[in-house]
N, C-alpha and C. Protein backbone atom coordinates (compact mmCIF):
# COMPACT_ATOMS: atom_id res chain seq x y z
N MET A 1 -25.81 14.80 31.88
CA MET A 1 -24.53 14.56 31.26
C MET A 1 -24.47 13.11 30.80
N SER A 2 -24.04 12.87 29.57
CA SER A 2 -24.00 11.51 29.04
C SER A 2 -22.66 10.85 29.38
N THR A 3 -22.66 9.55 29.43
CA THR A 3 -21.43 8.81 29.69
C THR A 3 -20.79 8.45 28.36
N PRO A 4 -19.45 8.44 28.31
CA PRO A 4 -18.78 8.11 27.04
C PRO A 4 -19.04 6.65 26.66
N ALA A 5 -19.11 6.41 25.37
CA ALA A 5 -19.34 5.06 24.87
C ALA A 5 -18.11 4.20 25.15
N SER A 6 -18.33 2.96 25.48
CA SER A 6 -17.20 2.06 25.71
C SER A 6 -16.66 1.61 24.36
N PRO A 7 -15.33 1.44 24.27
CA PRO A 7 -14.74 1.04 22.99
C PRO A 7 -15.16 -0.38 22.62
N ARG A 8 -15.36 -0.59 21.32
CA ARG A 8 -15.73 -1.92 20.83
C ARG A 8 -14.50 -2.83 20.84
N ALA A 9 -14.73 -4.09 21.05
CA ALA A 9 -13.65 -5.07 20.91
C ALA A 9 -13.31 -5.18 19.42
N ALA A 10 -12.04 -5.35 19.12
CA ALA A 10 -11.62 -5.46 17.72
C ALA A 10 -12.22 -6.71 17.09
N ASP A 11 -12.81 -6.53 15.95
CA ASP A 11 -13.42 -7.64 15.21
C ASP A 11 -12.47 -7.98 14.05
N PRO A 12 -12.00 -9.23 13.95
CA PRO A 12 -11.06 -9.58 12.88
C PRO A 12 -11.64 -9.36 11.49
N ARG A 13 -12.97 -9.30 11.37
CA ARG A 13 -13.57 -9.04 10.05
C ARG A 13 -13.34 -7.59 9.63
N ASP A 14 -12.99 -6.72 10.57
CA ASP A 14 -12.75 -5.31 10.28
C ASP A 14 -11.27 -4.98 10.18
N GLU A 15 -10.41 -5.98 10.08
CA GLU A 15 -8.97 -5.74 10.10
C GLU A 15 -8.52 -5.01 8.82
N LEU A 16 -7.72 -3.96 8.99
CA LEU A 16 -7.12 -3.22 7.88
C LEU A 16 -5.62 -3.43 7.94
N VAL A 17 -5.04 -3.87 6.83
CA VAL A 17 -3.62 -4.19 6.77
C VAL A 17 -2.94 -3.29 5.75
N PHE A 18 -1.78 -2.74 6.10
CA PHE A 18 -0.97 -1.94 5.17
C PHE A 18 0.30 -2.73 4.88
N LEU A 19 0.61 -2.95 3.61
CA LEU A 19 1.77 -3.73 3.22
C LEU A 19 2.58 -2.94 2.19
N PRO A 20 3.66 -2.26 2.62
CA PRO A 20 4.51 -1.57 1.66
C PRO A 20 5.39 -2.59 0.94
N LEU A 21 5.28 -2.67 -0.37
CA LEU A 21 6.05 -3.65 -1.13
C LEU A 21 7.41 -3.11 -1.56
N GLY A 22 7.63 -1.84 -1.43
CA GLY A 22 8.93 -1.29 -1.77
C GLY A 22 8.86 0.13 -2.24
N GLY A 23 9.98 0.81 -2.09
CA GLY A 23 10.11 2.16 -2.58
C GLY A 23 9.39 3.22 -1.80
N SER A 24 8.85 2.89 -0.64
CA SER A 24 8.10 3.90 0.12
C SER A 24 8.98 5.05 0.57
N GLY A 25 10.27 4.81 0.67
CA GLY A 25 11.19 5.88 1.06
C GLY A 25 11.86 6.55 -0.14
N GLU A 26 11.48 6.16 -1.34
CA GLU A 26 12.10 6.68 -2.56
C GLU A 26 11.03 7.34 -3.43
N ILE A 27 11.26 8.57 -3.82
CA ILE A 27 10.28 9.30 -4.62
C ILE A 27 10.06 8.60 -5.95
N GLY A 28 8.80 8.35 -6.27
CA GLY A 28 8.44 7.80 -7.56
C GLY A 28 8.46 6.30 -7.69
N MET A 29 8.90 5.56 -6.69
CA MET A 29 9.01 4.11 -6.83
C MET A 29 8.22 3.35 -5.77
N ASN A 30 7.20 3.95 -5.22
CA ASN A 30 6.43 3.30 -4.16
C ASN A 30 5.37 2.37 -4.74
N LEU A 31 5.12 1.30 -3.99
CA LEU A 31 4.10 0.33 -4.35
C LEU A 31 3.54 -0.22 -3.05
N ASN A 32 2.30 0.11 -2.74
CA ASN A 32 1.71 -0.25 -1.46
C ASN A 32 0.41 -1.01 -1.66
N LEU A 33 0.15 -1.95 -0.76
CA LEU A 33 -1.10 -2.71 -0.76
C LEU A 33 -1.86 -2.44 0.53
N TYR A 34 -3.16 -2.33 0.41
CA TYR A 34 -4.04 -2.25 1.58
C TYR A 34 -4.97 -3.45 1.50
N GLY A 35 -5.10 -4.15 2.62
CA GLY A 35 -5.99 -5.29 2.70
C GLY A 35 -7.06 -5.04 3.75
N TYR A 36 -8.26 -5.53 3.51
CA TYR A 36 -9.35 -5.35 4.46
C TYR A 36 -10.12 -6.66 4.61
N GLY A 37 -10.38 -7.01 5.84
CA GLY A 37 -11.18 -8.20 6.13
C GLY A 37 -10.39 -9.25 6.87
N PRO A 38 -11.00 -10.40 7.11
CA PRO A 38 -10.31 -11.47 7.84
C PRO A 38 -9.18 -12.05 6.99
N GLU A 39 -8.19 -12.61 7.65
CA GLU A 39 -6.98 -13.09 6.97
C GLU A 39 -7.26 -14.10 5.85
N ASP A 40 -8.21 -14.97 6.03
CA ASP A 40 -8.48 -16.01 5.04
C ASP A 40 -9.39 -15.55 3.89
N ASP A 41 -9.92 -14.34 3.96
CA ASP A 41 -10.82 -13.83 2.92
C ASP A 41 -10.64 -12.33 2.75
N ARG A 42 -9.40 -11.89 2.62
CA ARG A 42 -9.07 -10.47 2.59
C ARG A 42 -9.17 -9.92 1.17
N CYS A 43 -9.70 -8.72 1.04
CA CYS A 43 -9.74 -7.99 -0.24
C CYS A 43 -8.55 -7.04 -0.26
N TRP A 44 -7.87 -6.96 -1.39
CA TRP A 44 -6.67 -6.12 -1.51
C TRP A 44 -6.86 -5.06 -2.59
N ILE A 45 -6.22 -3.92 -2.36
CA ILE A 45 -6.18 -2.86 -3.37
C ILE A 45 -4.76 -2.31 -3.42
N MET A 46 -4.24 -2.15 -4.64
CA MET A 46 -2.91 -1.59 -4.84
C MET A 46 -3.05 -0.08 -4.97
N VAL A 47 -2.28 0.65 -4.17
CA VAL A 47 -2.40 2.11 -4.11
C VAL A 47 -1.03 2.74 -4.31
N ASP A 48 -1.03 3.87 -4.97
CA ASP A 48 0.16 4.70 -5.09
C ASP A 48 1.28 3.99 -5.83
N LEU A 49 0.96 3.47 -7.00
CA LEU A 49 1.95 2.84 -7.85
C LEU A 49 2.73 3.96 -8.54
N GLY A 50 3.83 4.35 -7.92
CA GLY A 50 4.57 5.53 -8.36
C GLY A 50 5.37 5.29 -9.62
N VAL A 51 5.69 6.35 -10.31
CA VAL A 51 6.57 6.31 -11.47
C VAL A 51 7.62 7.40 -11.32
N THR A 52 8.73 7.19 -11.98
CA THR A 52 9.78 8.20 -12.02
C THR A 52 10.36 8.19 -13.44
N PHE A 53 11.23 9.10 -13.73
CA PHE A 53 11.78 9.23 -15.07
C PHE A 53 13.25 8.84 -15.08
N GLY A 54 13.68 8.32 -16.23
CA GLY A 54 15.07 7.93 -16.39
C GLY A 54 16.00 9.14 -16.31
N ASP A 55 17.26 8.87 -16.00
CA ASP A 55 18.27 9.93 -15.93
C ASP A 55 19.56 9.42 -16.55
N GLU A 56 20.68 10.07 -16.26
CA GLU A 56 21.96 9.68 -16.85
C GLU A 56 22.41 8.28 -16.43
N ARG A 57 21.88 7.75 -15.35
CA ARG A 57 22.22 6.39 -14.90
C ARG A 57 21.43 5.33 -15.66
N THR A 58 20.38 5.73 -16.38
CA THR A 58 19.54 4.79 -17.12
C THR A 58 19.36 5.29 -18.56
N PRO A 59 20.43 5.26 -19.36
CA PRO A 59 20.32 5.79 -20.73
C PRO A 59 19.32 4.99 -21.57
N GLY A 60 18.51 5.70 -22.33
CA GLY A 60 17.52 5.09 -23.21
C GLY A 60 16.21 4.72 -22.53
N ILE A 61 16.12 4.96 -21.23
CA ILE A 61 14.89 4.65 -20.50
C ILE A 61 14.20 5.95 -20.13
N ASP A 62 12.95 6.09 -20.55
CA ASP A 62 12.20 7.32 -20.28
C ASP A 62 11.37 7.24 -19.00
N LEU A 63 10.81 6.08 -18.72
CA LEU A 63 9.88 5.93 -17.60
C LEU A 63 10.24 4.68 -16.80
N ILE A 64 10.29 4.82 -15.48
CA ILE A 64 10.58 3.70 -14.58
C ILE A 64 9.41 3.56 -13.62
N MET A 65 8.91 2.32 -13.51
CA MET A 65 7.80 2.08 -12.58
C MET A 65 7.97 0.69 -11.96
N PRO A 66 7.41 0.48 -10.77
CA PRO A 66 7.50 -0.83 -10.14
C PRO A 66 6.79 -1.90 -10.97
N ASP A 67 7.30 -3.12 -10.90
CA ASP A 67 6.70 -4.23 -11.62
C ASP A 67 5.93 -5.10 -10.63
N PRO A 68 4.60 -5.01 -10.59
CA PRO A 68 3.84 -5.81 -9.63
C PRO A 68 3.94 -7.31 -9.89
N ALA A 69 4.33 -7.73 -11.09
CA ALA A 69 4.47 -9.15 -11.39
C ALA A 69 5.71 -9.74 -10.73
N PHE A 70 6.66 -8.91 -10.39
CA PHE A 70 7.90 -9.38 -9.78
C PHE A 70 7.61 -9.96 -8.43
């Protein structure tokens, strides 16, 4: 019978960060970032940049999406 492997100590170079920038609770307006790596040299990817459509509250607007430049 084999013994279970002992868990590795967390390595800060393997850190995964989730950063919801807004709209995660609202359909179509989510903008989330995932970061990987140590804090001073982290790589980021923007995921799930949602869009929604205009309605009677936004006359003349067909498409609404988050502005990452904001």
